[in-house]
Short mmCIF file of C-alpha atoms in Angstrom, two decimals:
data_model
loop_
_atom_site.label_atom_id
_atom_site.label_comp_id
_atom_site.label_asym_id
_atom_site.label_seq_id
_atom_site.Cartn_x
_atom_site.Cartn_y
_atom_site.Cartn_z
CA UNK A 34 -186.42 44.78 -18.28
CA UNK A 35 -184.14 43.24 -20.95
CA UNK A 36 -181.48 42.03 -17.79
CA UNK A 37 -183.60 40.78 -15.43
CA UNK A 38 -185.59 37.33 -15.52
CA UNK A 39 -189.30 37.90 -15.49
CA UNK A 40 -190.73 35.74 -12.50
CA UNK A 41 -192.95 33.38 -13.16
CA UNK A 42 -196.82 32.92 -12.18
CA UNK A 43 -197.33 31.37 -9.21
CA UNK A 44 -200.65 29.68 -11.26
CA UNK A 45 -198.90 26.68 -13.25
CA UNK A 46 -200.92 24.05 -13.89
CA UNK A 47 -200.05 21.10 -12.23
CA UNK A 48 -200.74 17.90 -14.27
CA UNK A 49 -198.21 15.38 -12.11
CA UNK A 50 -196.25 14.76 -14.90
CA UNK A 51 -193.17 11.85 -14.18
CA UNK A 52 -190.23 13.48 -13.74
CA UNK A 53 -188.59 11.12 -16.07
CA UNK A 54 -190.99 12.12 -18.40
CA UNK A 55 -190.51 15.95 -18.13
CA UNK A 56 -186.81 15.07 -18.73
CA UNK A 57 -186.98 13.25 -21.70
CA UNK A 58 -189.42 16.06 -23.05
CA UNK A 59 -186.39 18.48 -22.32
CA UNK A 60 -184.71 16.45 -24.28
CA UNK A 61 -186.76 15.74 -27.21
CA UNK A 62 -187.35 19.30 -27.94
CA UNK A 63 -183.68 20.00 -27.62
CA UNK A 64 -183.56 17.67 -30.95
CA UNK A 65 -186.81 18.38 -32.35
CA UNK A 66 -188.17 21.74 -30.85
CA UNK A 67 -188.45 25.38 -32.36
CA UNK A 68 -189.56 28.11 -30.59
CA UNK A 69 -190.82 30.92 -32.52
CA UNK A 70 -192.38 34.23 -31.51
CA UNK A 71 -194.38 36.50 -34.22
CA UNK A 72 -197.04 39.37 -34.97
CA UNK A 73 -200.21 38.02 -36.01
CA UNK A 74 -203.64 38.79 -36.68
CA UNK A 75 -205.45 40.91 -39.51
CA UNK A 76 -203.91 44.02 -38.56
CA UNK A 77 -200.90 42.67 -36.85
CA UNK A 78 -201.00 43.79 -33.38
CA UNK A 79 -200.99 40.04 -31.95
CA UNK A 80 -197.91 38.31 -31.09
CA UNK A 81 -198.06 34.17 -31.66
CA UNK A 82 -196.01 32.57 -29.32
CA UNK A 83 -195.12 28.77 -30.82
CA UNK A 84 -193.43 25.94 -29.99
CA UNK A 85 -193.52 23.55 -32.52
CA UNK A 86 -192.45 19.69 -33.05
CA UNK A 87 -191.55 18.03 -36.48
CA UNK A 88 -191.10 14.71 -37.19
CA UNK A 89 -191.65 11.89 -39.57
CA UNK A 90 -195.24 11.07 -39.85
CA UNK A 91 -194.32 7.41 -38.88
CA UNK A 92 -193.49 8.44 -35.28
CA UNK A 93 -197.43 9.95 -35.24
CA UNK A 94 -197.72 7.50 -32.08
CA UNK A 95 -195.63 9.51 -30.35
CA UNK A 96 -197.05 13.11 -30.94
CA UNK A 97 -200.53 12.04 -30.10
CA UNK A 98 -199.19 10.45 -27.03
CA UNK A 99 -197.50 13.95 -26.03
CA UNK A 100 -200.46 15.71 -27.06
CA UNK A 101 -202.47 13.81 -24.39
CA UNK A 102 -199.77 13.63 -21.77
CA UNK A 103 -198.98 16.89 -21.59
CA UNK A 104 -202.34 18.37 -22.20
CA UNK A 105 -201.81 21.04 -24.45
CA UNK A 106 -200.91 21.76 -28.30
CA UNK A 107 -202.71 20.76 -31.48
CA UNK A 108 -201.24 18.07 -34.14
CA UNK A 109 -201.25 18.20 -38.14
CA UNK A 110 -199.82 16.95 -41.04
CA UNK A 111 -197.86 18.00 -44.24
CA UNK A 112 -197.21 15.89 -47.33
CA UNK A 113 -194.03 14.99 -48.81
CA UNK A 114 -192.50 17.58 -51.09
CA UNK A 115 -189.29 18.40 -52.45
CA UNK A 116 -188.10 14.90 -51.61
CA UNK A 117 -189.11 14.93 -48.28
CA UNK A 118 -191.08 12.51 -46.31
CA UNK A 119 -194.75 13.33 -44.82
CA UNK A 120 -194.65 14.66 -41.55
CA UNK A 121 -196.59 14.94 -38.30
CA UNK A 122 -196.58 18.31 -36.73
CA UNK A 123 -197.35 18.92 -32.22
CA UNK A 124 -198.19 22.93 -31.97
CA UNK A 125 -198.08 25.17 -28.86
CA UNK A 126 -199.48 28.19 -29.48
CA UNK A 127 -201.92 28.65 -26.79
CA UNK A 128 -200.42 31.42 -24.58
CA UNK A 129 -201.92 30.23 -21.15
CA UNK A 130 -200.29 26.71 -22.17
CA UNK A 131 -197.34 28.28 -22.95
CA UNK A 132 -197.03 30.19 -19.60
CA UNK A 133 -198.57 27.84 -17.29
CA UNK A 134 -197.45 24.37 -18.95
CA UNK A 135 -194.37 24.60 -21.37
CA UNK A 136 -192.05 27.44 -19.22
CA UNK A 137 -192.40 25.60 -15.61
CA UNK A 138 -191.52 22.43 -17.51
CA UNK A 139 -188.70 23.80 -18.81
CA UNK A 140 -187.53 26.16 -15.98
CA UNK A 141 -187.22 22.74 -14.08
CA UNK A 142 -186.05 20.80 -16.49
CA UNK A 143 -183.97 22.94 -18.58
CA UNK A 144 -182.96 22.60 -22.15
CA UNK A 145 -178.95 21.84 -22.70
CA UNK A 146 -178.39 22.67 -26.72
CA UNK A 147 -178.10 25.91 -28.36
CA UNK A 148 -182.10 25.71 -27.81
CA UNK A 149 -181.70 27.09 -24.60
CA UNK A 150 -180.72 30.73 -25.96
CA UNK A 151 -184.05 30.42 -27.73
CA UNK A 152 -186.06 29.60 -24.97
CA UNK A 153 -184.63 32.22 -22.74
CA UNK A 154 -185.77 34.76 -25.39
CA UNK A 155 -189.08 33.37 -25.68
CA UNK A 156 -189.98 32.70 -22.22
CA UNK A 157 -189.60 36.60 -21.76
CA UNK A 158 -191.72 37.25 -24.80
CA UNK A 159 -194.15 34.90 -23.29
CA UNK A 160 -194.44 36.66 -20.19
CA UNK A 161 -194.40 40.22 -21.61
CA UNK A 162 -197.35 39.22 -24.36
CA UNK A 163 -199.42 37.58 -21.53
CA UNK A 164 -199.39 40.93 -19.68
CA UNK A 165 -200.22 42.98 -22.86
CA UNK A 166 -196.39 44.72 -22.57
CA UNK A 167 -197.41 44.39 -26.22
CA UNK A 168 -200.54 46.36 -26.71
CA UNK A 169 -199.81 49.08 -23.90
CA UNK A 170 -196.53 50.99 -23.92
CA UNK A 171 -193.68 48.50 -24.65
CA UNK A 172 -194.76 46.96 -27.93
CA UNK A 173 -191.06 48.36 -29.86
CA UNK A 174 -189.29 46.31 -27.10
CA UNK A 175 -191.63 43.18 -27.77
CA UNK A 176 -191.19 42.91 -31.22
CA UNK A 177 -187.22 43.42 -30.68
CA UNK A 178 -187.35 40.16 -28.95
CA UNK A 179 -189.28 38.78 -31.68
CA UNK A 180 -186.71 39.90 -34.06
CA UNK A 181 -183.65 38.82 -31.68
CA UNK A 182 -185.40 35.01 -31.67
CA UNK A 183 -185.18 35.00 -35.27
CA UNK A 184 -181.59 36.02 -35.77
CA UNK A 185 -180.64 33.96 -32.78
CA UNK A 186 -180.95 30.52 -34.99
CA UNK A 187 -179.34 31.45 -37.97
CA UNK A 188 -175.85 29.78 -37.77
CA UNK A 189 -172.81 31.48 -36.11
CA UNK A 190 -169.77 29.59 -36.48
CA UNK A 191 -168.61 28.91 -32.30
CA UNK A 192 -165.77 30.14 -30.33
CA UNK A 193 -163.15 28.21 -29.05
CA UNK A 194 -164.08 27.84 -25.09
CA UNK A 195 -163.38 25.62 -22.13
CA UNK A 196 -165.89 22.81 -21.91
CA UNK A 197 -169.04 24.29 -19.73
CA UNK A 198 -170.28 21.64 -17.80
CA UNK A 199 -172.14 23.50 -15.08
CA UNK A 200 -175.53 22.58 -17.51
CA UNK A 201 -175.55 19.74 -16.07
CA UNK A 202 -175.30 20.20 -12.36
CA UNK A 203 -179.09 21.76 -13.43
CA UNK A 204 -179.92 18.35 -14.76
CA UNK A 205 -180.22 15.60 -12.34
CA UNK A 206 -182.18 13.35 -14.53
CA UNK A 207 -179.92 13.91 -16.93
CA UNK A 208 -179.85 10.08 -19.07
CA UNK A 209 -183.90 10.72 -18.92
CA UNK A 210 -182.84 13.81 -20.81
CA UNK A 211 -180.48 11.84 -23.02
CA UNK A 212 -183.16 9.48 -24.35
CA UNK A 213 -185.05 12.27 -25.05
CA UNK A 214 -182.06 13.66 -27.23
CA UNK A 215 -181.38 10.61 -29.04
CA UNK A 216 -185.12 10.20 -29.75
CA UNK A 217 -184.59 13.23 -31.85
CA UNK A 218 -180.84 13.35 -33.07
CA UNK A 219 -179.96 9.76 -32.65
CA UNK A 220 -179.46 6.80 -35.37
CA UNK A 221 -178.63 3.34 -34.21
CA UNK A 222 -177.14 1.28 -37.23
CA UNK A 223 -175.77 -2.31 -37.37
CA UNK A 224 -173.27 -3.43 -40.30
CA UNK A 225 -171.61 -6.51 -41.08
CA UNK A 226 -167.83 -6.46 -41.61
CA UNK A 227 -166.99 -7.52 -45.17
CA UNK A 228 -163.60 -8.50 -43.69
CA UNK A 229 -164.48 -10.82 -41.39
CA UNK A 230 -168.24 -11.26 -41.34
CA UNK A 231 -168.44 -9.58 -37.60
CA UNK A 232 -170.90 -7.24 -36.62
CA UNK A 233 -170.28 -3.51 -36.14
CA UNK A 234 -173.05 -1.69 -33.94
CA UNK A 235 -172.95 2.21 -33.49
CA UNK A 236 -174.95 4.79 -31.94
CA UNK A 237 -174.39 8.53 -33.86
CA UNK A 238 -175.38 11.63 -33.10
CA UNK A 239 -174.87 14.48 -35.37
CA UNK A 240 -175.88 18.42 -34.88
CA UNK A 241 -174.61 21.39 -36.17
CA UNK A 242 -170.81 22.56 -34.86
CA UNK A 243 -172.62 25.74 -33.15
CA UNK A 244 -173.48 22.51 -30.48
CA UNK A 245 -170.13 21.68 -29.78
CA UNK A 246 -170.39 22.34 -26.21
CA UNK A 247 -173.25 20.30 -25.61
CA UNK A 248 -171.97 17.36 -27.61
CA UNK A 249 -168.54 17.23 -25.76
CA UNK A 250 -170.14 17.94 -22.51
CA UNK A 251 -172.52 14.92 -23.11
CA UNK A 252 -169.63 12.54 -24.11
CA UNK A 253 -167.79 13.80 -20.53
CA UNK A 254 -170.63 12.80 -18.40
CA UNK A 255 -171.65 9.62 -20.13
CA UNK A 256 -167.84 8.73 -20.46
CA UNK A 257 -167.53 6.69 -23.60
CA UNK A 258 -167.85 7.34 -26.93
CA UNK A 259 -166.04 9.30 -29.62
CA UNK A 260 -166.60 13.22 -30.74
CA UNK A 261 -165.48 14.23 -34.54
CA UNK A 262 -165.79 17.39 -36.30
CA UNK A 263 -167.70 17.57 -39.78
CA UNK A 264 -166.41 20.04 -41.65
CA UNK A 265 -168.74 21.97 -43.87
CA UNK A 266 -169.47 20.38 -47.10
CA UNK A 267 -171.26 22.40 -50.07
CA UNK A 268 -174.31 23.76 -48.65
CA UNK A 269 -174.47 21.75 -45.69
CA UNK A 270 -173.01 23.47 -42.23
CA UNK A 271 -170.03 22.44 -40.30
CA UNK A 272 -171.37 19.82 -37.58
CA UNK A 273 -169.83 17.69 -34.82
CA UNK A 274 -170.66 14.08 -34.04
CA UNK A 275 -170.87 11.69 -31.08
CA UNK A 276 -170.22 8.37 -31.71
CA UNK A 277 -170.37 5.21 -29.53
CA UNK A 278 -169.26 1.74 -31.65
CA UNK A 279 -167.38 -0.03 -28.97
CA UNK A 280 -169.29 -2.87 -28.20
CA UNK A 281 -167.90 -3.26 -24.52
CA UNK A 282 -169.16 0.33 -23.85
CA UNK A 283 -172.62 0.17 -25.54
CA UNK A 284 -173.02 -3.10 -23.34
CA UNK A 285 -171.59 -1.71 -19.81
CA UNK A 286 -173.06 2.01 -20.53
CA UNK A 287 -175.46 2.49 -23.15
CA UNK A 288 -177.87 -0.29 -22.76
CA UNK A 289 -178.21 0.01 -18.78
CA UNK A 290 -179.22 4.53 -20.00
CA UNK A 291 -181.61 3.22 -22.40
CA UNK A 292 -183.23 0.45 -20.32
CA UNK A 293 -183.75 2.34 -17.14
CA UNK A 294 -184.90 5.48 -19.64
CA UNK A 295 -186.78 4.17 -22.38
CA UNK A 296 -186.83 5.79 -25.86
CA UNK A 297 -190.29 6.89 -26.70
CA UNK A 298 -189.88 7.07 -30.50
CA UNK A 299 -189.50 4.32 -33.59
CA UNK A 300 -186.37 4.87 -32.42
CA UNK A 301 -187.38 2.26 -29.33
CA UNK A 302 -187.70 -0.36 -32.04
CA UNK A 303 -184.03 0.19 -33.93
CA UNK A 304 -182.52 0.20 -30.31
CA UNK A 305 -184.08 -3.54 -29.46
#
């Protein structure tokens, strides 16, 4: 059972979503998501099946918006602590949601970071738990899974490949799915040359180095643009950036993605 691809119900739920919408979801949750798969209950036998969404609570716009567009998931909040800002929270843990909603989206529309190991994982979990694999006869192999989504995130420095670009070929909306991504990972900044008094605009992008596939792949197909490696810096990881602060390619590229595929977040405001 661990090999092969549990099918999917033939029951999804069908709530005629845009396609360019489903895309930039794909992408959002590439930069915001976390899927996460764990016994519950009072004595434990339950599994919780999660996918959850984090972000600042002044993009709280947004999350309600997602709530009610895609029909599913609860929202709350957590104060600031520890230096951090308050946050808004989008939760996924009903498991018909989950099945019927969330893994058609995706299956369609797939994930391109180092997300999409996690979401293989979890889409079988998903499957297994809403067949009770979990309460009758294959529980071990469940909670293995569980175990294997865990240990899955925890940073593994990456090996030294050819470029895989055949994500893509999977993706036809793909620059819905890049708004999406730079609605979670992106920062637009503007600075003014101390030189000269010109103005310097930039897009950035910055993820972990355990993403360098997806961030080289994504400055092939877009074609402009600038990739750098971070090296790792006290208790920070090693991470890899994509850059884009030539002005003749944010005019001729960028600004045609973004306008045909608008960002959803705050983010919509620093881009105008």
């Amino acid at each position: 059972m661990g090999n092969e691809r549990m099918h999917q119900s033939a029951l999804d739920i069908d709530l005629n979503l845009s396609p360019l919408w489903r895309a930039w979801f794909s992408g959002w949750v590439d930069g915001e998501g976390c899927f996460m798969a764990r016994p519950c209950g009072h004595d434990r036998t339950a599994i919780s099946c999660i996918l959850r969404v984090t972000v600042r609570d002044d993009d709280a716009k947004l999350i309600y918006n997602v709530r009610d567009t895609i029909q599913c998931g609860r929202i709350f909040t957590a104060g600031a602590r520890n230096g951090t800002n308050p946050q808004i929270i989008w939760i996924c843990s009903n498991l018909s949601a989950c099945r019927h909603i969330l893994i058609p989206l995706f299956d369609k529309y797939p994930l391109q970071s180092r997300k999409r190991r996690d979401y293989e994982i979890w889409r079988e979990i998903v499957l297994l738990v809403s067949e009770d694999h979990h309460l009758h006869g294959n529980r071990d192999y469940v909670l293995s899974l569980c175990q294997k989504l865990k240990d899955i995130k925890k940073y593994a420095s990456p090996e030294i490949n050819p470029r895989d670009s055949e994500h893509y070929c999977d993706c036809p909306l793909f620059y819905s799915w890049f708004s999406g991504w730079v609605d979670g990972e992106g920062c637009f900044m503007a600075q003014k040359s101390r030189r000269d008094r010109s103005i310097s605009c930039e897009l950035c992008i910055k993820v972990r180095d355990d993403d360098t596939s997806l961030v080289r792949n994504v400055g092939d197909v877009i074609q402009c643009g600038t990739v750098v490696t971070i090296p790792e810096y006290k208790t920070s990881r090693p991470g890899i950036e994509w850059h884009c602060c030539d002005i003749d390619e944010q005019v001729q590229t960028l600004i045609p993605i973004f306008d045909s595929n608008p960002l959803r977040s705050k983010k919509s405001n620093d881009y105008r």
